[in-house]
């Protein structure tokens, strides 16, 4: 933590990926089953290679007017950040950077009075099934597809 500064997140990867201190309410990924032009991943191993969260988020917002999760992340602001600075991470980012560094992130958050919730987190990675999108469970790192109208966290 930088002395004299108010923390807005925990850096997860090389000053690029930051986890906010605030957990969202549970929300649907989308209110409709819309297939965007994003790559559709059939298998978990393939989905874990998607590290394009920022680009994915922009594509989802442009192509799915019913999307809730990507719009929430894109519109999120904190002191020193503006709408568009935050994004819905791809499942590769969640798995490799968040779950892969879970203990360090949890320690950092705890030291500044935050909590890293054990929960399923939405990603911006789509499945090959128009009704499903990839998500990750922070408690065990499991990466599976969920129906887009289920409610999870971002």
PDB file of N, CA and C in Angstrom, residues 1-83:
ATOM      1  N   UNK A   1       0.851  -1.178   0.000  1.00  0.00           N
ATOM      2  CA  UNK A   1       0.000   0.000   0.000  1.00  0.00           C
ATOM      3  C   UNK A   1       0.889   1.231   0.000  1.00  0.00           C
ATOM      4  N   UNK A   2       0.534   2.207  -0.815  1.00  0.00           N
ATOM      5  CA  UNK A   2       1.301   3.434  -0.922  1.00  0.00           C
ATOM      6  C   UNK A   2       0.853   4.384   0.192  1.00  0.00           C
ATOM      7  N   UNK A   3       1.799   4.834   0.999  1.00  0.00           N
ATOM      8  CA  UNK A   3       1.507   5.721   2.120  1.00  0.00           C
ATOM      9  C   UNK A   3       0.822   6.994   1.626  1.00  0.00           C
ATOM     10  N   UNK A   4      -0.239   7.391   2.323  1.00  0.00           N
ATOM     11  CA  UNK A   4      -0.963   8.607   1.992  1.00  0.00           C
ATOM     12  C   UNK A   4      -1.959   8.462   0.856  1.00  0.00           C
ATOM     13  N   UNK A   5      -2.089   7.261   0.298  1.00  0.00           N
ATOM     14  CA  UNK A   5      -3.011   7.020  -0.803  1.00  0.00           C
ATOM     15  C   UNK A   5      -4.159   6.139  -0.333  1.00  0.00           C
ATOM     16  N   UNK A   6      -5.312   6.296  -0.953  1.00  0.00           N
ATOM     17  CA  UNK A   6      -6.458   5.437  -0.686  1.00  0.00           C
ATOM     18  C   UNK A   6      -6.445   4.307  -1.699  1.00  0.00           C
ATOM     19  N   UNK A   7      -6.458   3.087  -1.214  1.00  0.00           N
ATOM     20  CA  UNK A   7      -6.422   1.935  -2.107  1.00  0.00           C
ATOM     21  C   UNK A   7      -7.727   1.834  -2.898  1.00  0.00           C
ATOM     22  N   UNK A   8      -7.601   1.558  -4.201  1.00  0.00           N
ATOM     23  CA  UNK A   8      -8.777   1.344  -5.053  1.00  0.00           C
ATOM     24  C   UNK A   8      -8.809  -0.079  -5.587  1.00  0.00           C
ATOM     25  N   UNK A   9      -7.731  -0.822  -5.359  1.00  0.00           N
ATOM     26  CA  UNK A   9      -7.667  -2.187  -5.847  1.00  0.00           C
ATOM     27  C   UNK A   9      -6.349  -2.823  -5.497  1.00  0.00           C
ATOM     28  N   UNK A  10      -6.233  -4.096  -5.838  1.00  0.00           N
ATOM     29  CA  UNK A  10      -5.003  -4.847  -5.636  1.00  0.00           C
ATOM     30  C   UNK A  10      -4.485  -5.244  -7.005  1.00  0.00           C
ATOM     31  N   UNK A  11      -3.226  -4.880  -7.291  1.00  0.00           N
ATOM     32  CA  UNK A  11      -2.621  -5.216  -8.575  1.00  0.00           C
ATOM     33  C   UNK A  11      -2.391  -6.720  -8.621  1.00  0.00           C
ATOM     34  N   UNK A  12      -2.864  -7.341  -9.684  1.00  0.00           N
ATOM     35  CA  UNK A  12      -2.763  -8.783  -9.829  1.00  0.00           C
ATOM     36  C   UNK A  12      -1.655  -9.161 -10.808  1.00  0.00           C
ATOM     37  N   UNK A  13      -1.442  -8.342 -11.838  1.00  0.00           N
ATOM     38  CA  UNK A  13      -0.421  -8.667 -12.839  1.00  0.00           C
ATOM     39  C   UNK A  13       0.200  -7.394 -13.383  1.00  0.00           C
ATOM     40  N   UNK A  14       1.478  -7.209 -13.116  1.00  0.00           N
ATOM     41  CA  UNK A  14       2.298  -6.172 -13.745  1.00  0.00           C
ATOM     42  C   UNK A  14       1.609  -4.834 -13.968  1.00  0.00           C
ATOM     43  N   UNK A  15       0.927  -4.325 -12.995  1.00  0.00           N
ATOM     44  CA  UNK A  15       0.233  -3.035 -13.076  1.00  0.00           C
ATOM     45  C   UNK A  15      -0.842  -3.006 -14.150  1.00  0.00           C
ATOM     46  N   UNK A  16      -1.231  -4.164 -14.672  1.00  0.00           N
ATOM     47  CA  UNK A  16      -2.222  -4.221 -15.736  1.00  0.00           C
ATOM     48  C   UNK A  16      -3.601  -4.620 -15.233  1.00  0.00           C
ATOM     49  N   UNK A  17      -3.667  -5.653 -14.425  1.00  0.00           N
ATOM     50  CA  UNK A  17      -4.949  -6.187 -13.988  1.00  0.00           C
ATOM     51  C   UNK A  17      -5.116  -5.886 -12.508  1.00  0.00           C
ATOM     52  N   UNK A  18      -6.155  -5.148 -12.186  1.00  0.00           N
ATOM     53  CA  UNK A  18      -6.388  -4.721 -10.811  1.00  0.00           C
ATOM     54  C   UNK A  18      -7.739  -5.252 -10.360  1.00  0.00           C
ATOM     55  N   UNK A  19      -7.757  -5.840  -9.177  1.00  0.00           N
ATOM     56  CA  UNK A  19      -9.029  -6.257  -8.581  1.00  0.00           C
ATOM     57  C   UNK A  19      -9.515  -5.143  -7.684  1.00  0.00           C
ATOM     58  N   UNK A  20     -10.733  -4.749  -7.876  1.00  0.00           N
ATOM     59  CA  UNK A  20     -11.343  -3.697  -7.077  1.00  0.00           C
ATOM     60  C   UNK A  20     -11.581  -4.180  -5.655  1.00  0.00           C
ATOM     61  N   UNK A  21     -11.652  -3.234  -4.755  1.00  0.00           N
ATOM     62  CA  UNK A  21     -11.966  -3.572  -3.375  1.00  0.00           C
ATOM     63  C   UNK A  21     -13.429  -3.898  -3.191  1.00  0.00           C
ATOM     64  N   UNK A  22     -14.239  -3.527  -4.153  1.00  0.00           N
ATOM     65  CA  UNK A  22     -15.681  -3.690  -3.999  1.00  0.00           C
ATOM     66  C   UNK A  22     -16.186  -4.876  -4.806  1.00  0.00           C
ATOM     67  N   UNK A  23     -16.874  -5.745  -4.131  1.00  0.00           N
ATOM     68  CA  UNK A  23     -17.518  -6.855  -4.818  1.00  0.00           C
ATOM     69  C   UNK A  23     -18.879  -6.375  -5.300  1.00  0.00           C
ATOM     70  N   UNK A  24     -19.236  -6.773  -6.494  1.00  0.00           N
ATOM     71  CA  UNK A  24     -20.545  -6.393  -7.015  1.00  0.00           C
ATOM     72  C   UNK A  24     -21.642  -7.175  -6.306  1.00  0.00           C
ATOM     73  N   UNK A  25     -22.854  -6.751  -6.490  1.00  0.00           N
ATOM     74  CA  UNK A  25     -23.990  -7.593  -6.145  1.00  0.00           C
ATOM     75  C   UNK A  25     -24.029  -8.709  -7.177  1.00  0.00           C
ATOM     76  N   UNK A  26     -24.742  -9.772  -6.861  1.00  0.00           N
ATOM     77  CA  UNK A  26     -24.923 -10.830  -7.858  1.00  0.00           C
ATOM     78  C   UNK A  26     -25.726 -10.258  -9.018  1.00  0.00           C
ATOM     79  N   UNK A  27     -25.338 -10.615 -10.227  1.00  0.00           N
ATOM     80  CA  UNK A  27     -26.039 -10.114 -11.405  1.00  0.00           C
ATOM     81  C   UNK A  27     -25.954 -11.138 -12.535  1.00  0.00           C
ATOM     82  N   UNK A  28     -26.900 -11.034 -13.445  1.00  0.00           N
ATOM     83  CA  UNK A  28     -26.882 -11.879 -14.626  1.00  0.00           C
ATOM     84  C   UNK A  28     -25.737 -11.419 -15.527  1.00  0.00           C
ATOM     85  N   UNK A  29     -25.234 -12.339 -16.325  1.00  0.00           N
ATOM     86  CA  UNK A  29     -24.257 -11.946 -17.339  1.00  0.00           C
ATOM     87  C   UNK A  29     -24.978 -11.151 -18.411  1.00  0.00           C
ATOM     88  N   UNK A  30     -26.137 -11.668 -18.820  1.00  0.00           N
ATOM     89  CA  UNK A  30     -26.963 -10.988 -19.815  1.00  0.00           C
ATOM     90  C   UNK A  30     -28.422 -11.323 -19.559  1.00  0.00           C
ATOM     91  N   UNK A  31     -29.286 -10.428 -19.957  1.00  0.00           N
ATOM     92  CA  UNK A  31     -30.723 -10.644 -19.808  1.00  0.00           C
ATOM     93  C   UNK A  31     -31.307 -11.392 -21.004  1.00  0.00           C
ATOM     94  N   UNK A  32     -30.455 -11.712 -21.982  1.00  0.00           N
ATOM     95  CA  UNK A  32     -30.909 -12.438 -23.170  1.00  0.00           C
ATOM     96  C   UNK A  32     -29.770 -13.319 -23.670  1.00  0.00           C
ATOM     97  N   UNK A  33     -30.100 -14.272 -24.472  1.00  0.00           N
ATOM     98  CA  UNK A  33     -29.090 -15.172 -25.029  1.00  0.00           C
ATOM     99  C   UNK A  33     -28.684 -14.653 -26.400  1.00  0.00           C
ATOM    100  N   UNK A  34     -27.665 -13.794 -26.405  1.00  0.00           N
ATOM    101  CA  UNK A  34     -27.153 -13.180 -27.627  1.00  0.00           C
ATOM    102  C   UNK A  34     -25.768 -13.728 -27.891  1.00  0.00           C
ATOM    103  N   UNK A  35     -25.505 -14.156 -29.112  1.00  0.00           N
ATOM    104  CA  UNK A  35     -24.179 -14.638 -29.482  1.00  0.00           C
ATOM    105  C   UNK A  35     -23.418 -13.489 -30.113  1.00  0.00           C
ATOM    106  N   UNK A  36     -22.325 -13.077 -29.488  1.00  0.00           N
ATOM    107  CA  UNK A  36     -21.508 -11.999 -30.035  1.00  0.00           C
ATOM    108  C   UNK A  36     -20.462 -12.585 -30.974  1.00  0.00           C
ATOM    109  N   UNK A  37     -19.654 -11.721 -31.559  1.00  0.00           N
ATOM    110  CA  UNK A  37     -18.605 -12.169 -32.473  1.00  0.00           C
ATOM    111  C   UNK A  37     -17.343 -12.629 -31.747  1.00  0.00           C
ATOM    112  N   UNK A  38     -17.393 -12.719 -30.422  1.00  0.00           N
ATOM    113  CA  UNK A  38     -16.242 -13.220 -29.669  1.00  0.00           C
ATOM    114  C   UNK A  38     -15.966 -14.672 -30.032  1.00  0.00           C
ATOM    115  N   UNK A  39     -14.722 -15.103 -29.831  1.00  0.00           N
ATOM    116  CA  UNK A  39     -14.385 -16.511 -29.994  1.00  0.00           C
ATOM    117  C   UNK A  39     -15.212 -17.314 -29.017  1.00  0.00           C
ATOM    118  N   UNK A  40     -15.794 -18.397 -29.481  1.00  0.00           N
ATOM    119  CA  UNK A  40     -16.553 -19.294 -28.611  1.00  0.00           C
ATOM    120  C   UNK A  40     -15.663 -20.479 -28.239  1.00  0.00           C
ATOM    121  N   UNK A  41     -15.442 -20.670 -26.954  1.00  0.00           N
ATOM    122  CA  UNK A  41     -14.559 -21.729 -26.470  1.00  0.00           C
ATOM    123  C   UNK A  41     -15.372 -22.959 -26.088  1.00  0.00           C
ATOM    124  N   UNK A  42     -15.017 -24.086 -26.690  1.00  0.00           N
ATOM    125  CA  UNK A  42     -15.720 -25.346 -26.429  1.00  0.00           C
ATOM    126  C   UNK A  42     -15.247 -26.025 -25.161  1.00  0.00           C
ATOM    127  N   UNK A  43     -13.960 -25.913 -24.864  1.00  0.00           N
ATOM    128  CA  UNK A  43     -13.358 -26.682 -23.780  1.00  0.00           C
ATOM    129  C   UNK A  43     -12.658 -25.765 -22.784  1.00  0.00           C
ATOM    130  N   UNK A  44     -12.624 -26.215 -21.538  1.00  0.00           N
ATOM    131  CA  UNK A  44     -11.995 -25.455 -20.462  1.00  0.00           C
ATOM    132  C   UNK A  44     -10.548 -25.096 -20.800  1.00  0.00           C
ATOM    133  N   UNK A  45      -9.777 -26.055 -21.307  1.00  0.00           N
ATOM    134  CA  UNK A  45      -8.367 -25.789 -21.603  1.00  0.00           C
ATOM    135  C   UNK A  45      -8.229 -24.678 -22.641  1.00  0.00           C
ATOM    136  N   UNK A  46      -9.125 -24.644 -23.616  1.00  0.00           N
ATOM    137  CA  UNK A  46      -9.100 -23.578 -24.618  1.00  0.00           C
ATOM    138  C   UNK A  46      -9.531 -22.242 -24.010  1.00  0.00           C
ATOM    139  N   UNK A  47     -10.570 -22.271 -23.203  1.00  0.00           N
ATOM    140  CA  UNK A  47     -11.083 -21.041 -22.584  1.00  0.00           C
ATOM    141  C   UNK A  47     -10.019 -20.382 -21.714  1.00  0.00           C
ATOM    142  N   UNK A  48      -9.194 -21.182 -21.043  1.00  0.00           N
ATOM    143  CA  UNK A  48      -8.146 -20.646 -20.167  1.00  0.00           C
ATOM    144  C   UNK A  48      -7.043 -19.927 -20.934  1.00  0.00           C
ATOM    145  N   UNK A  49      -7.072 -19.978 -22.274  1.00  0.00           N
ATOM    146  CA  UNK A  49      -6.090 -19.245 -23.081  1.00  0.00           C
ATOM    147  C   UNK A  49      -6.582 -17.854 -23.452  1.00  0.00           C
ATOM    148  N   UNK A  50      -7.797 -17.500 -23.054  1.00  0.00           N
ATOM    149  CA  UNK A  50      -8.367 -16.194 -23.369  1.00  0.00           C
ATOM    150  C   UNK A  50      -7.933 -15.174 -22.315  1.00  0.00           C
ATOM    151  N   UNK A  51      -7.110 -14.211 -22.747  1.00  0.00           N
ATOM    152  CA  UNK A  51      -6.622 -13.145 -21.877  1.00  0.00           C
ATOM    153  C   UNK A  51      -7.063 -11.769 -22.408  1.00  0.00           C
ATOM    154  N   UNK A  52      -8.152 -11.738 -23.179  1.00  0.00           N
ATOM    155  CA  UNK A  52      -8.569 -10.526 -23.874  1.00  0.00           C
ATOM    156  C   UNK A  52      -9.752  -9.825 -23.215  1.00  0.00           C
ATOM    157  N   UNK A  53      -9.754  -9.741 -21.906  1.00  0.00           N
ATOM    158  CA  UNK A  53     -10.899  -9.182 -21.195  1.00  0.00           C
ATOM    159  C   UNK A  53     -11.309  -7.789 -21.623  1.00  0.00           C
ATOM    160  N   UNK A  54     -10.344  -6.899 -21.805  1.00  0.00           N
ATOM    161  CA  UNK A  54     -10.684  -5.522 -22.170  1.00  0.00           C
ATOM    162  C   UNK A  54     -11.326  -5.468 -23.556  1.00  0.00           C
ATOM    163  N   UNK A  55     -10.751  -6.175 -24.513  1.00  0.00           N
ATOM    164  CA  UNK A  55     -11.326  -6.223 -25.861  1.00  0.00           C
ATOM    165  C   UNK A  55     -12.672  -6.932 -25.846  1.00  0.00           C
ATOM    166  N   UNK A  56     -12.747  -8.041 -25.115  1.00  0.00           N
ATOM    167  CA  UNK A  56     -14.014  -8.773 -25.000  1.00  0.00           C
ATOM    168  C   UNK A  56     -15.115  -7.867 -24.462  1.00  0.00           C
ATOM    169  N   UNK A  57     -14.801  -7.117 -23.415  1.00  0.00           N
ATOM    170  CA  UNK A  57     -15.792  -6.236 -22.792  1.00  0.00           C
ATOM    171  C   UNK A  57     -16.332  -5.231 -23.795  1.00  0.00           C
ATOM    172  N   UNK A  58     -15.441  -4.616 -24.573  1.00  0.00           N
ATOM    173  CA  UNK A  58     -15.869  -3.640 -25.579  1.00  0.00           C
ATOM    174  C   UNK A  58     -16.770  -4.296 -26.627  1.00  0.00           C
ATOM    175  N   UNK A  59     -16.411  -5.505 -27.039  1.00  0.00           N
ATOM    176  CA  UNK A  59     -17.222  -6.224 -28.037  1.00  0.00           C
ATOM    177  C   UNK A  59     -18.592  -6.568 -27.480  1.00  0.00           C
ATOM    178  N   UNK A  60     -18.633  -7.058 -26.251  1.00  0.00           N
ATOM    179  CA  UNK A  60     -19.906  -7.424 -25.628  1.00  0.00           C
ATOM    180  C   UNK A  60     -20.826  -6.203 -25.532  1.00  0.00           C
ATOM    181  N   UNK A  61     -20.292  -5.088 -25.089  1.00  0.00           N
ATOM    182  CA  UNK A  61     -21.102  -3.872 -24.947  1.00  0.00           C
ATOM    183  C   UNK A  61     -21.637  -3.413 -26.299  1.00  0.00           C
ATOM    184  N   UNK A  62     -20.816  -3.514 -27.331  1.00  0.00           N
ATOM    185  CA  UNK A  62     -21.230  -3.077 -28.666  1.00  0.00           C
ATOM    186  C   UNK A  62     -22.285  -3.989 -29.290  1.00  0.00           C
ATOM    187  N   UNK A  63     -22.245  -5.288 -28.936  1.00  0.00           N
ATOM    188  CA  UNK A  63     -23.089  -6.252 -29.643  1.00  0.00           C
ATOM    189  C   UNK A  63     -24.242  -6.837 -28.839  1.00  0.00           C
ATOM    190  N   UNK A  64     -24.234  -6.672 -27.515  1.00  0.00           N
ATOM    191  CA  UNK A  64     -25.296  -7.257 -26.688  1.00  0.00           C
ATOM    192  C   UNK A  64     -25.890  -6.182 -25.788  1.00  0.00           C
ATOM    193  N   UNK A  65     -26.951  -5.543 -26.256  1.00  0.00           N
ATOM    194  CA  UNK A  65     -27.568  -4.452 -25.489  1.00  0.00           C
ATOM    195  C   UNK A  65     -28.192  -4.953 -24.185  1.00  0.00           C
ATOM    196  N   UNK A  66     -28.350  -6.265 -24.050  1.00  0.00           N
ATOM    197  CA  UNK A  66     -28.937  -6.845 -22.841  1.00  0.00           C
ATOM    198  C   UNK A  66     -27.903  -7.244 -21.794  1.00  0.00           C
ATOM    199  N   UNK A  67     -26.622  -7.067 -22.103  1.00  0.00           N
ATOM    200  CA  UNK A  67     -25.588  -7.512 -21.185  1.00  0.00           C
ATOM    201  C   UNK A  67     -25.560  -6.648 -19.934  1.00  0.00           C
ATOM    202  N   UNK A  68     -25.390  -7.291 -18.801  1.00  0.00           N
ATOM    203  CA  UNK A  68     -25.361  -6.593 -17.516  1.00  0.00           C
ATOM    204  C   UNK A  68     -23.942  -6.538 -16.959  1.00  0.00           C
ATOM    205  N   UNK A  69     -23.241  -7.670 -16.963  1.00  0.00           N
ATOM    206  CA  UNK A  69     -21.933  -7.779 -16.307  1.00  0.00           C
ATOM    207  C   UNK A  69     -20.873  -6.898 -16.954  1.00  0.00           C
ATOM    208  N   UNK A  70     -20.732  -6.954 -18.264  1.00  0.00           N
ATOM    209  CA  UNK A  70     -19.720  -6.147 -18.948  1.00  0.00           C
ATOM    210  C   UNK A  70     -20.017  -4.656 -18.792  1.00  0.00           C
ATOM    211  N   UNK A  71     -21.285  -4.291 -18.895  1.00  0.00           N
ATOM    212  CA  UNK A  71     -21.664  -2.880 -18.734  1.00  0.00           C
ATOM    213  C   UNK A  71     -21.363  -2.393 -17.320  1.00  0.00           C
ATOM    214  N   UNK A  72     -21.612  -3.245 -16.330  1.00  0.00           N
ATOM    215  CA  UNK A  72     -21.324  -2.874 -14.941  1.00  0.00           C
ATOM    216  C   UNK A  72     -19.831  -2.583 -14.778  1.00  0.00           C
ATOM    217  N   UNK A  73     -18.993  -3.500 -15.258  1.00  0.00           N
ATOM    218  CA  UNK A  73     -17.547  -3.316 -15.119  1.00  0.00           C
ATOM    219  C   UNK A  73     -17.066  -2.083 -15.882  1.00  0.00           C
ATOM    220  N   UNK A  74     -17.539  -1.905 -17.097  1.00  0.00           N
ATOM    221  CA  UNK A  74     -17.134  -0.776 -17.914  1.00  0.00           C
ATOM    222  C   UNK A  74     -17.549   0.555 -17.286  1.00  0.00           C
ATOM    223  N   UNK A  75     -18.670   0.577 -16.607  1.00  0.00           N
ATOM    224  CA  UNK A  75     -19.162   1.800 -15.982  1.00  0.00           C
ATOM    225  C   UNK A  75     -18.645   2.047 -14.576  1.00  0.00           C
ATOM    226  N   UNK A  76     -17.924   1.075 -14.023  1.00  0.00           N
ATOM    227  CA  UNK A  76     -17.423   1.175 -12.650  1.00  0.00           C
ATOM    228  C   UNK A  76     -16.382   2.294 -12.542  1.00  0.00           C
ATOM    229  N   UNK A  77     -16.444   3.072 -11.481  1.00  0.00           N
ATOM    230  CA  UNK A  77     -15.453   4.123 -11.239  1.00  0.00           C
ATOM    231  C   UNK A  77     -15.033   4.104  -9.772  1.00  0.00           C
ATOM    232  N   UNK A  78     -13.849   4.608  -9.523  1.00  0.00           N
ATOM    233  CA  UNK A  78     -13.327   4.811  -8.174  1.00  0.00           C
ATOM    234  C   UNK A  78     -12.590   6.147  -8.193  1.00  0.00           C
ATOM    235  N   UNK A  79     -12.102   6.569  -7.049  1.00  0.00           N
ATOM    236  CA  UNK A  79     -11.269   7.767  -7.020  1.00  0.00           C
ATOM    237  C   UNK A  79     -10.077   7.536  -7.945  1.00  0.00           C
ATOM    238  N   UNK A  80      -9.899   8.435  -8.885  1.00  0.00           N
ATOM    239  CA  UNK A  80      -8.760   8.321  -9.795  1.00  0.00           C
ATOM    240  C   UNK A  80      -9.005   7.480 -11.038  1.00  0.00           C
ATOM    241  N   UNK A  81     -10.196   6.898 -11.175  1.00  0.00           N
ATOM    242  CA  UNK A  81     -10.499   6.139 -12.389  1.00  0.00           C
ATOM    243  C   UNK A  81     -11.799   6.649 -12.992  1.00  0.00           C
ATOM    244  N   UNK A  82     -11.980   6.353 -14.251  1.00  0.00           N
ATOM    245  CA  UNK A  82     -13.175   6.785 -14.974  1.00  0.00           C
ATOM    246  C   UNK A  82     -13.871   5.589 -15.585  1.00  0.00           C
ATOM    247  N   UNK A  83     -15.114   5.787 -16.008  1.00  0.00           N
ATOM    248  CA  UNK A  83     -15.825   4.743 -16.743  1.00  0.00           C
ATOM    249  C   UNK A  83     -14.974   4.351 -17.948  1.00  0.00           C
TER     250      UNK A  83
END
